Amino acid sequence: MANDNKRKYSSLIVDGVEHAPSRAMLHAVGFEDADFNKPQVGIASTWSMVTPCNMHINRLAEDAGQGVDEAGGKSIIFNTITVSDGISMGTPGMRYSLVSREVIADSIETVTGAQGFDGVVAIGGCDKNMPGCMIALARLNRPGIFVYGGTIKPGARRRDIVSVFEAVGGYAAGKVTDEELHEVEQTAIPGPGSCGGMYTANTMASAIEALGMSLPNSSAQEAVSDAKKNDCHRAGEAVMNLIEKDIKPLDIMTREAFENAITVVIALGGSTNAVLHLLGMAHTAGIKLELDDFTRIGARVPVLADVKPSGKYLMSELIEIGGIQPLMKTLLDAGLLHGDCMTVTGKTMAENLADVAPYAEGQDIVRPLDDPIKKDSHLVILYGNLAPTGAVAKISGKEGLSFTGNARVFESEEEALHAILDGTVVKHDVIVIRHEGPVGGPGMREMLSPTGAIMGKGMGKDVALITDGRFSGGSHGFVVGHVTPEAAVGGPIAVVETGDGITIDAEKREISLNIPQEELEKRLAEWKAPAPKETRGILAKYAKLVSSASEGAVTDKF
């Protein structure tokens, strides 16, 4: 067995007399003698039966493995974890969601590093799988490719998971009966795949495609489809090409590539979670990306896609008109994308898009550049005495561009949800949910239950919600998350009192606590850090290690 550049890592594991024990172990899992001369490719599968987002990925992993094997490599499938945001939402279990991103990254890095794989295909299908996979690929910097597990088909009456959360609010308002709620619950989720709007899963899949780390169209395929099976098979072939050409993730994940990802997220009206995850991925890739980059890019990029949660259409309907490739071609032709960025095809972004046809006449899902839904970004970075190091708002314009009201303060998501459902929260309130940040949660829970209840009760334009936690991609309304510094570390949100005036101004990009500066300084001087909620286990470790949300909430910023 000869060492060669294509087997840069696996040769250290299986070549030579001294590694006969390694080969003996691998014979038992299906290796033939000839396989030891082939590049080994790890297929990182996020298969799990804990959520419909990932329940089909075992089969997709086999398709990817077949692509590797037919292209002359040796595939080895291994698993990492996943948790379900949709199931854990609104419960203490949601604290583990963002934490799972780090566990996924750590586990893929660990297995790949230990086993000496020469390349990696990572397949993710739910919110934290995807950035977790990408962080691992960047850390390893071995030829690698990401595959999206695909979006779910629409439920009855074009329902999805957000339909259920909003039906709960409708039930509390007396607008939805027991029978209607049960019918929505029974029909919203018809099978495998990630949540169907431009929520975090579809947002991150689109961002990764724009980044150049997945094959063209990987983000815009249904989970159960021939297109997705073919995507996985081609990804297996593509990683062998990357090994042949020695193209690695950090050759692709450049500053310009991250700007492309941000541009596409904005044009699609994507999730606020993209800010958090792109910052985390860039940190791992050694790229200096900051909150202000989202503002700079957002000033020139319009929102074009009329997709849920703020718009009308589901991802499956965007797929029917061609996915995001025609949108990317439009952005490229307008000078809004960097076309010379390398991608996992071994070609540049411009080369990949060269023959992409425009959307057919008559569709109204993606608007033309001269008739945007919003002329600039819906992702608005706010600063002010309430968020000195930044906050992230999702302002579509439908809810208005400014809001002033009186704070109604809650120390947890559960407290706020109960107050929304029982009528304690009223018109002109600014709901403040604190101690839900990366440290304070610990884990930075998503606030889909409160925002879903607000929309379901018909109060979307009547109240605002701010938090040091974050939002599901399914949240909409006048919402501001990622308020930093967070309450648990003494940020100003920690000393807001019920009744204080708060102003959120998306045009000025400001979030202000309307009290005298001397009073704010007095409160901050008297503030005392709360006792940690967790003292053992993964949540305690996370709280000790995690950085600010404005830095991507990473755990290796030393």
Coordinates of C-alpha atoms in Angstrom, one line a residue:
M1 CA 0.0 0.0 0.0
A2 CA 1.6 3.2 -1.2
N3 CA 1.0 6.6 0.5
D4 CA -0.3 9.2 -1.8
N5 CA -1.8 12.7 -1.5
K6 CA -5.3 11.5 -2.1
R7 CA -5.0 9.3 1.0
K8 CA -3.2 12.0 3.1
Y9 CA -5.0 11.0 6.3
S10 CA -6.2 7.4 5.8
S11 CA -2.7 6.2 4.9
L12 CA -1.5 7.1 8.4
I13 CA -4.2 4.7 9.8
V14 CA -4.0 1.7 7.5
D15 CA -0.6 1.6 5.7
G16 CA 2.3 -0.6 6.8
V17 CA 2.8 -3.7 8.9
E18 CA 2.4 -1.8 12.1
H19 CA -1.2 -1.0 11.2
A20 CA -2.3 -4.6 10.6
P21 CA -4.6 -4.3 13.7
S22 CA -6.4 -1.3 12.1
R23 CA -6.9 -3.2 8.9
A24 CA -8.2 -6.2 10.8
M25 CA -10.8 -4.1 12.5
L26 CA -11.9 -2.6 9.2
H27 CA -12.2 -6.0 7.5
A28 CA -14.9 -6.7 10.0
V29 CA -16.9 -3.7 8.9
G30 CA -16.7 -4.6 5.2
F31 CA -13.3 -3.5 3.9
E32 CA -11.8 -5.7 1.2
D33 CA -8.0 -5.6 0.6
A34 CA -8.4 -3.2 -2.4
D35 CA -10.3 -0.7 -0.2
F36 CA -7.2 0.1 1.7
N37 CA -5.7 1.7 -1.4
K38 CA -8.7 4.0 -1.8
P39 CA -9.4 7.5 -0.3
Q40 CA -11.7 7.0 2.7
V41 CA -14.7 9.4 2.9
G42 CA -16.7 9.7 6.1
I43 CA -20.4 10.2 5.5
A44 CA -21.6 12.2 8.6
S45 CA -25.3 11.4 8.9
T46 CA -27.6 13.3 11.2
W47 CA -30.2 10.5 10.9
S48 CA -32.6 10.2 13.9
M49 CA -36.1 9.3 14.6
V50 CA -36.6 12.1 17.1
T51 CA -37.8 14.5 14.4
P52 CA -39.3 14.4 10.9
C53 CA -36.5 16.7 9.7
N54 CA -34.0 13.9 9.9
M55 CA -35.9 10.6 9.8
H56 CA -35.0 9.9 6.2
I57 CA -31.3 10.8 6.2
N58 CA -30.1 7.3 6.7
R59 CA -31.2 6.5 3.2
L60 CA -29.6 9.7 1.9
A61 CA -26.4 8.8 3.6
E62 CA -26.4 5.5 1.7
D63 CA -27.0 7.3 -1.6
A64 CA -24.0 9.6 -0.9
G65 CA -21.9 6.6 0.1
Q66 CA -22.8 4.9 -3.2
G67 CA -21.6 8.0 -5.1
V68 CA -18.3 7.9 -3.3
D69 CA -17.8 4.2 -3.9
E70 CA -18.7 4.4 -7.6
A71 CA -16.2 7.3 -8.0
G72 CA -13.4 5.2 -6.6
G73 CA -13.4 5.9 -2.9
K74 CA -14.4 4.0 0.2
S75 CA -17.3 5.4 2.1
I76 CA -17.9 5.0 5.8
I77 CA -21.2 6.1 7.3
F78 CA -21.2 7.4 10.9
N79 CA -23.8 9.2 12.9
T80 CA -24.0 12.3 15.0
I81 CA -26.9 13.6 17.1
T82 CA -29.8 15.8 16.4
V83 CA -32.5 17.4 18.6
S84 CA -35.8 18.8 17.5
D85 CA -36.5 22.5 17.9
G86 CA -40.1 22.1 17.0
I87 CA -40.7 19.4 19.7
S88 CA -38.6 21.1 22.5
M89 CA -39.9 24.6 21.7
G90 CA -41.3 26.4 24.7
T91 CA -39.9 23.8 27.2
P92 CA -36.6 23.5 29.2
G93 CA -35.4 21.0 26.5
M94 CA -35.0 23.9 24.1
R95 CA -31.9 25.0 26.1
Y96 CA -30.1 22.1 24.4
S97 CA -30.9 23.2 20.9
L98 CA -28.0 25.7 20.2
V99 CA -25.8 23.6 22.4
S100 CA -26.3 20.7 20.0
R101 CA -24.7 22.8 17.2
E102 CA -21.4 22.5 19.2
V103 CA -21.9 18.9 20.0
I104 CA -22.5 18.1 16.3
A105 CA -19.4 20.0 15.3
D106 CA -17.3 18.4 18.0
S107 CA -18.5 14.9 17.2
I108 CA -17.9 15.1 13.4
E109 CA -14.4 16.6 14.0
T110 CA -13.7 13.9 16.6
V111 CA -14.7 10.9 14.4
T112 CA -13.1 12.3 11.3
G113 CA -9.9 13.1 13.1
A114 CA -9.7 9.8 14.9
Q115 CA -10.5 7.6 11.9
G116 CA -8.3 9.5 9.4
F117 CA -10.9 10.1 6.7
D118 CA -9.6 11.9 3.6
G119 CA -12.8 13.6 2.9
V120 CA -16.2 14.2 4.4
V121 CA -19.8 14.4 3.2
A122 CA -22.0 15.9 5.9
I123 CA -25.8 15.6 5.6
G124 CA -28.0 17.8 7.8
G125 CA -31.7 18.3 8.0
C126 CA -32.6 20.5 10.9
D127 CA -31.6 23.9 12.2
K128 CA -28.5 23.2 14.2
N129 CA -27.3 20.2 12.2
M130 CA -26.3 22.4 9.3
P131 CA -24.1 25.0 11.0
G132 CA -22.8 22.2 13.2
C133 CA -21.7 20.3 10.1
M134 CA -20.2 23.4 8.5
I135 CA -18.2 24.3 11.6
A136 CA -16.8 20.8 11.6
L137 CA -15.9 20.9 8.0
A138 CA -14.1 24.3 8.5
R139 CA -12.2 23.0 11.6
L140 CA -11.1 19.8 9.8
N141 CA -10.3 21.6 6.5
R142 CA -10.3 18.3 4.5
P143 CA -12.1 18.0 1.2
G144 CA -15.7 18.2 2.2
I145 CA -19.2 18.9 1.1
F146 CA -22.5 19.6 2.7
V147 CA -25.8 18.1 1.7
Y148 CA -29.2 19.4 2.8
G149 CA -31.7 16.7 3.8
G150 CA -34.5 18.7 2.0
T151 CA -37.7 20.5 2.9
I152 CA -41.0 18.9 4.0
K153 CA -44.0 18.7 1.7
P154 CA -46.9 21.1 2.7
G155 CA -49.5 19.8 5.1
A156 CA -53.2 20.0 4.4
R157 CA -54.3 23.5 3.4
R158 CA -50.6 24.5 3.0
R159 CA -50.0 24.1 6.7
D160 CA -46.7 23.8 8.5
I161 CA -45.3 23.7 12.0
V162 CA -45.9 27.4 12.5
S163 CA -49.5 26.9 11.7
V164 CA -49.8 24.8 14.8
F165 CA -48.0 27.3 17.1
E166 CA -50.3 30.1 15.8
A167 CA -53.4 27.9 16.2
V168 CA -52.4 27.7 19.9
G169 CA -52.7 31.5 20.1
G170 CA -55.9 31.4 18.2
Y171 CA -57.3 28.8 20.7
A172 CA -56.4 31.1 23.6
A173 CA -58.2 34.0 21.9
G174 CA -61.3 31.9 21.4
K175 CA -60.8 31.9 17.6
V176 CA -60.0 28.2 17.2
T177 CA -62.1 25.4 18.7
D178 CA -60.8 22.1 20.2
E179 CA -61.7 20.3 17.1
E180 CA -60.0 22.8 14.8
L181 CA -56.8 22.7 16.9
H182 CA -56.7 18.9 16.8
E183 CA -57.3 18.9 13.1
V184 CA -54.4 21.4 12.5
E185 CA -52.2 19.2 14.8
Q186 CA -53.0 16.1 12.9
T187 CA -52.4 17.5 9.4
A188 CA -49.6 20.1 9.6
I189 CA -46.6 17.7 9.3
P190 CA -47.2 15.1 6.6
G191 CA -43.8 13.3 6.6
P192 CA -40.0 13.7 6.4
G193 CA -38.2 17.0 5.8
S194 CA -37.4 20.3 7.4
C195 CA -40.0 22.9 8.3
G196 CA -41.5 24.2 5.1
G197 CA -41.2 28.0 5.1
M198 CA -38.0 30.2 4.9
Y199 CA -37.4 29.3 8.5
T200 CA -33.9 28.5 9.8
A201 CA -33.4 25.1 8.1
N202 CA -34.2 26.4 4.6
T203 CA -32.5 29.7 5.3
M204 CA -29.2 27.9 6.3
A205 CA -29.5 25.4 3.4
S206 CA -29.7 28.4 1.0
A207 CA -26.9 30.2 2.8
I208 CA -24.6 27.2 2.5
E209 CA -25.4 26.8 -1.2
A210 CA -24.6 30.5 -1.7
L211 CA -21.4 30.0 0.3
G212 CA -20.4 27.4 -2.3
M213 CA -20.3 24.4 0.1
S214 CA -23.2 22.4 -1.3
L215 CA -24.0 21.5 -4.9
P216 CA -26.2 23.8 -7.0
N217 CA -29.9 23.3 -6.1
S218 CA -29.1 21.3 -2.9
S219 CA -31.1 23.8 -0.8
A220 CA -34.2 23.6 -3.1
Q221 CA -35.3 20.0 -3.2
E222 CA -38.0 18.2 -1.2
A223 CA -36.7 15.6 1.3
V224 CA -38.6 12.8 -0.4
S225 CA -37.7 13.2 -4.1
D226 CA -35.6 11.8 -6.8
A227 CA -33.8 15.1 -7.0
K228 CA -32.6 14.8 -3.4
K229 CA -31.5 11.2 -3.9
N230 CA -29.5 12.3 -7.0
D231 CA -28.1 15.3 -5.1
C232 CA -26.7 12.9 -2.5
H233 CA -25.2 10.6 -5.1
R234 CA -23.6 13.5 -6.9
A235 CA -22.2 14.8 -3.6
G236 CA -20.4 11.5 -3.2
E237 CA -18.9 11.9 -6.6
A238 CA -18.1 15.6 -6.0
V239 CA -16.1 15.0 -2.8
M240 CA -13.9 12.6 -4.7
N241 CA -13.3 15.4 -7.2
L242 CA -12.4 17.7 -4.4
I243 CA -9.9 15.1 -3.0
E244 CA -8.4 14.8 -6.5
K245 CA -8.0 18.5 -6.9
D246 CA -7.1 19.1 -3.2
I247 CA -9.8 21.7 -2.8
K248 CA -10.6 22.2 0.9
P249 CA -13.4 24.1 2.8
L250 CA -11.2 27.0 3.6
D251 CA -10.4 27.5 -0.1
I252 CA -14.2 28.0 -0.5
M253 CA -15.3 29.7 2.8
T254 CA -13.7 33.0 2.0
R255 CA -14.7 36.5 3.1
E256 CA -16.4 37.0 -0.3
A257 CA -18.2 33.7 0.0
F258 CA -19.7 34.7 3.4
E259 CA -20.8 38.0 1.8
N260 CA -22.6 35.9 -0.9
A261 CA -24.3 33.9 1.8
I262 CA -25.5 37.0 3.6
T263 CA -26.8 38.5 0.3
V264 CA -28.9 35.4 -0.5
V265 CA -30.3 35.2 3.0
I266 CA -31.5 38.8 2.8
A267 CA -33.0 38.4 -0.7
L268 CA -34.9 35.3 0.6
G269 CA -36.1 37.1 3.7
G270 CA -34.4 34.5 5.8
S271 CA -34.2 33.7 9.5
T272 CA -32.4 35.9 12.2
N273 CA -30.6 32.7 13.2
A274 CA -28.5 33.1 10.0
V275 CA -26.8 36.0 11.7
L276 CA -25.8 33.8 14.6
H277 CA -24.7 30.8 12.6
L278 CA -22.8 32.7 9.9
L279 CA -20.9 34.6 12.6
G280 CA -20.1 31.2 14.2
M281 CA -19.1 29.6 10.9
A282 CA -16.9 32.5 10.0
H283 CA -15.1 32.5 13.3
T284 CA -14.2 28.8 12.7
A285 CA -13.0 29.6 9.2
G286 CA -10.8 32.4 10.5
I287 CA -12.9 35.1 8.7
K288 CA -13.5 38.4 10.4
L289 CA -17.2 38.8 10.1
E290 CA -19.2 41.2 12.3
L291 CA -22.8 42.3 12.9
D292 CA -22.1 45.5 11.0
D293 CA -21.3 43.5 7.8
F294 CA -25.0 42.5 7.8
T295 CA -25.9 46.2 7.9
R296 CA -23.4 47.2 5.2
I297 CA -24.6 44.4 2.8
G298 CA -28.2 44.9 3.8
A299 CA -28.2 48.5 2.7
R300 CA -27.9 47.5 -1.0
V301 CA -29.7 44.1 -1.1
P302 CA -33.5 44.0 -1.3
V303 CA -35.9 41.4 0.0
L304 CA -37.3 39.6 -3.1
A305 CA -38.9 36.4 -2.0
D306 CA -42.5 36.4 -0.8
V307 CA -42.1 33.4 1.5
K308 CA -43.3 32.4 4.9
P309 CA -43.3 33.4 7.7
S310 CA -43.8 37.0 6.7
G311 CA -44.8 36.2 3.1
K312 CA -47.3 33.8 1.4
Y313 CA -45.3 30.9 0.0
L314 CA -43.6 27.7 1.1
M315 CA -40.2 26.3 0.1
S316 CA -41.9 23.6 -1.9
E317 CA -43.5 26.3 -4.0
L318 CA -40.2 28.1 -4.5
I319 CA -38.8 24.7 -5.6
E320 CA -41.5 24.4 -8.3
I321 CA -40.3 27.6 -10.0
G322 CA -36.6 26.7 -10.0
G323 CA -35.4 27.1 -6.4
I324 CA -32.8 29.8 -5.6
Q325 CA -30.5 29.4 -8.6
P326 CA -32.4 31.9 -10.8
L327 CA -32.5 34.3 -7.9
M328 CA -28.7 33.9 -7.5
K329 CA -28.2 34.5 -11.2
T330 CA -30.3 37.7 -10.9
L331 CA -28.1 38.9 -8.0
L332 CA -24.9 38.0 -9.8
D333 CA -25.9 39.9 -13.0
A334 CA -26.8 42.9 -10.8
G335 CA -23.3 42.9 -9.3
L336 CA -24.6 41.8 -5.9
L337 CA -22.7 38.5 -5.7
H338 CA -19.0 37.7 -6.0
G339 CA -18.9 35.4 -9.1
D340 CA -15.2 34.4 -8.7
C341 CA -15.7 32.4 -5.5
M342 CA -14.7 28.7 -5.7
T343 CA -17.4 26.1 -5.0
V344 CA -17.6 22.4 -4.3
T345 CA -18.2 21.7 -7.9
G346 CA -14.6 22.7 -8.6
K347 CA -15.9 25.7 -10.5
T348 CA -16.6 29.3 -9.6
M349 CA -20.0 30.6 -8.6
A350 CA -20.2 32.5 -12.0
E351 CA -19.4 29.3 -13.9
N352 CA -22.1 27.4 -12.0
L353 CA -24.7 30.0 -12.8
A354 CA -23.7 30.7 -16.4
D355 CA -26.5 28.6 -18.0
V356 CA -29.2 29.2 -15.3
A357 CA -32.5 30.4 -16.9
P358 CA -34.6 33.1 -15.3
Y359 CA -37.8 32.4 -13.5
A360 CA -40.8 31.8 -15.9
E361 CA -43.1 34.7 -16.6
G362 CA -46.1 35.0 -14.3
Q363 CA -44.7 33.7 -11.1
D364 CA -45.0 36.1 -8.1
I365 CA -42.9 34.2 -5.5
V366 CA -39.7 36.0 -6.3
R367 CA -40.0 39.7 -7.2
P368 CA -37.8 41.5 -9.8
L369 CA -35.1 43.7 -8.5
D370 CA -37.0 46.9 -9.5
D371 CA -40.1 45.8 -7.5
P372 CA -38.8 44.4 -4.2
I373 CA -40.8 43.4 -1.2
K374 CA -38.5 45.6 0.8
K375 CA -35.7 47.8 -0.8
D376 CA -33.2 46.9 1.9
S377 CA -32.6 44.1 4.4
H378 CA -35.2 42.8 6.8
L379 CA -32.4 41.8 9.1
V380 CA -31.8 45.0 11.1
I381 CA -28.9 45.3 13.5
L382 CA -29.8 47.7 16.3
Y383 CA -27.7 49.4 18.9
G384 CA -28.5 51.7 21.8
N385 CA -28.4 51.9 25.5
L386 CA -30.4 48.7 25.7
A387 CA -28.1 46.8 23.4
P388 CA -24.6 48.4 23.5
T389 CA -23.0 45.5 21.5
G390 CA -25.9 44.9 19.2
A391 CA -29.3 43.2 18.7
V392 CA -30.9 41.6 15.7
A393 CA -34.4 42.5 14.6
K394 CA -36.5 40.9 11.8
I395 CA -38.4 43.8 10.3
S396 CA -40.4 43.0 7.1
G397 CA -42.1 46.4 7.1
K398 CA -45.5 44.9 7.5
E399 CA -45.4 45.5 11.2
G400 CA -44.2 49.1 10.9
L401 CA -40.7 50.5 11.2
S402 CA -40.8 51.8 14.8
F403 CA -42.5 50.9 18.0
T404 CA -42.7 52.7 21.4
G405 CA -44.3 51.1 24.4
N406 CA -44.0 50.2 28.0
A407 CA -41.9 47.3 29.2
R408 CA -43.5 44.2 30.6
V409 CA -40.7 42.2 32.0
F410 CA -40.4 38.4 32.3
E411 CA -37.6 36.3 33.6
S412 CA -38.3 33.4 31.3
E413 CA -40.1 32.4 28.2
E414 CA -42.7 30.4 30.1
E415 CA -43.7 33.4 32.2
A416 CA -44.1 35.5 29.1
L417 CA -46.2 32.8 27.3
H418 CA -48.6 32.4 30.1
A419 CA -49.0 36.2 30.3
I420 CA -49.7 36.4 26.6
L421 CA -52.3 33.6 26.7
D422 CA -54.1 34.8 29.8
G423 CA -54.5 38.4 28.6
T424 CA -52.0 40.0 30.9
V425 CA -50.1 41.3 27.9
V426 CA -52.0 44.2 26.3
K427 CA -51.7 46.6 23.4
H428 CA -48.7 48.9 23.5
D429 CA -46.7 46.5 25.7
V430 CA -43.0 45.7 24.9
I431 CA -42.6 42.2 26.2
V432 CA -39.1 41.8 27.7
I433 CA -37.9 38.2 28.1
R434 CA -34.5 38.0 29.7
H435 CA -32.1 35.4 31.2
E436 CA -32.6 33.4 28.0
G437 CA -29.2 34.2 26.4
P438 CA -26.4 31.8 25.7
V439 CA -25.1 32.1 29.3
G440 CA -28.3 32.8 31.1
G441 CA -30.5 30.2 29.5
P442 CA -28.1 28.5 29.3
G443 CA -28.5 27.8 25.6
M444 CA -30.4 30.8 24.1
R445 CA -33.8 29.4 23.6
E446 CA -36.0 30.3 20.6
M447 CA -39.2 32.3 21.3
L448 CA -41.5 30.7 18.8
S449 CA -44.2 29.9 21.4
P450 CA -44.6 33.5 22.5
T451 CA -44.4 34.9 19.0
G452 CA -46.8 32.3 17.7
A453 CA -49.2 33.1 20.5
I454 CA -49.0 36.8 19.8
M455 CA -49.7 36.3 16.1
G456 CA -52.5 33.7 16.8
K457 CA -54.2 36.2 19.1
G458 CA -54.1 38.9 16.4
M459 CA -51.7 41.1 18.3
G460 CA -48.8 41.2 15.8
K461 CA -49.0 44.9 15.2
D462 CA -50.0 45.8 18.8
V463 CA -47.1 44.6 20.9
A464 CA -43.3 44.2 20.5
L465 CA -41.1 41.5 22.0
I466 CA -37.4 41.9 22.9
T467 CA -35.1 39.2 24.3
D468 CA -31.6 38.2 24.9
G469 CA -32.7 34.8 23.6
R470 CA -33.4 34.3 19.9
F471 CA -36.2 33.5 17.5
S472 CA -37.2 30.6 15.4
G473 CA -37.1 31.3 11.7
G474 CA -40.9 30.9 11.9
S475 CA -41.2 33.9 14.2
H476 CA -42.6 37.2 12.8
G477 CA -44.0 40.4 14.1
F478 CA -42.1 43.2 15.8
V479 CA -39.4 41.1 17.4
V480 CA -35.9 41.9 18.5
G481 CA -33.5 39.1 19.7
H482 CA -29.8 38.5 20.4
V483 CA -29.8 41.6 22.8
T484 CA -26.2 41.9 23.9
P485 CA -24.7 42.0 26.4
E486 CA -27.2 39.5 27.8
A487 CA -28.8 39.8 31.2
A488 CA -26.8 37.1 32.8
V489 CA -23.6 39.0 32.3
G490 CA -24.9 42.4 33.4
G491 CA -26.2 43.9 30.1
P492 CA -28.7 46.7 30.4
I493 CA -31.6 44.4 29.6
A494 CA -30.9 43.0 33.1
V495 CA -32.1 46.2 34.8
V496 CA -35.2 47.0 32.7
E497 CA -38.3 47.4 35.0
T498 CA -41.9 46.9 34.1
G499 CA -43.3 50.2 33.0
D500 CA -40.1 51.6 31.6
G501 CA -40.5 53.2 28.1
I502 CA -38.8 51.4 25.3
T503 CA -38.4 52.6 21.7
I504 CA -37.4 50.4 18.8
D505 CA -36.6 52.3 15.6
A506 CA -35.6 50.2 12.6
E507 CA -34.9 53.3 10.4
K508 CA -32.4 54.8 12.9
R509 CA -31.3 51.2 13.9
E510 CA -31.7 52.0 17.5
I511 CA -33.2 50.3 20.6
S512 CA -33.5 52.6 23.5
L513 CA -34.5 52.3 27.2
N514 CA -36.2 55.7 27.8
I515 CA -34.9 56.5 31.3
P516 CA -32.3 59.0 32.4
Q517 CA -28.7 57.9 31.9
E518 CA -28.0 58.5 35.6
E519 CA -30.8 56.1 36.5
L520 CA -29.5 53.5 34.1
E521 CA -26.0 53.8 35.6
K522 CA -27.4 53.5 39.1
R523 CA -29.3 50.4 38.3
L524 CA -26.3 48.8 36.6
A525 CA -24.0 49.6 39.6
E526 CA -26.5 47.9 41.9
W527 CA -26.9 44.8 39.7
K528 CA -25.7 41.5 41.1
A529 CA -25.0 38.5 38.9
P530 CA -27.6 35.7 39.4
A531 CA -26.5 32.2 40.5
P532 CA -25.8 29.8 37.6
K533 CA -28.9 27.8 36.7
E534 CA -26.7 24.8 36.0
T535 CA -23.6 23.6 37.9
R536 CA -22.9 20.3 36.2
G537 CA -23.2 18.7 32.8
I538 CA -23.2 20.0 29.3
L539 CA -25.3 23.1 30.0
A540 CA -22.9 24.2 32.7
K541 CA -19.9 23.6 30.5
Y542 CA -21.6 25.6 27.7
A543 CA -22.4 28.5 30.0
K544 CA -18.7 28.7 31.0
L545 CA -17.4 28.5 27.5
V546 CA -19.9 30.3 25.2
S547 CA -19.2 33.7 23.7
S548 CA -21.7 36.5 23.1
A549 CA -24.4 36.1 20.6
S550 CA -22.9 39.1 18.8
E551 CA -19.8 36.9 18.2
G552 CA -21.7 33.8 17.0
A553 CA -22.1 32.1 20.4
V554 CA -19.1 29.9 19.8
T555 CA -17.4 27.8 22.4
D556 CA -13.8 28.0 21.2
K557 CA -13.1 31.7 21.3
F558 CA -10.1 31.7 23.6

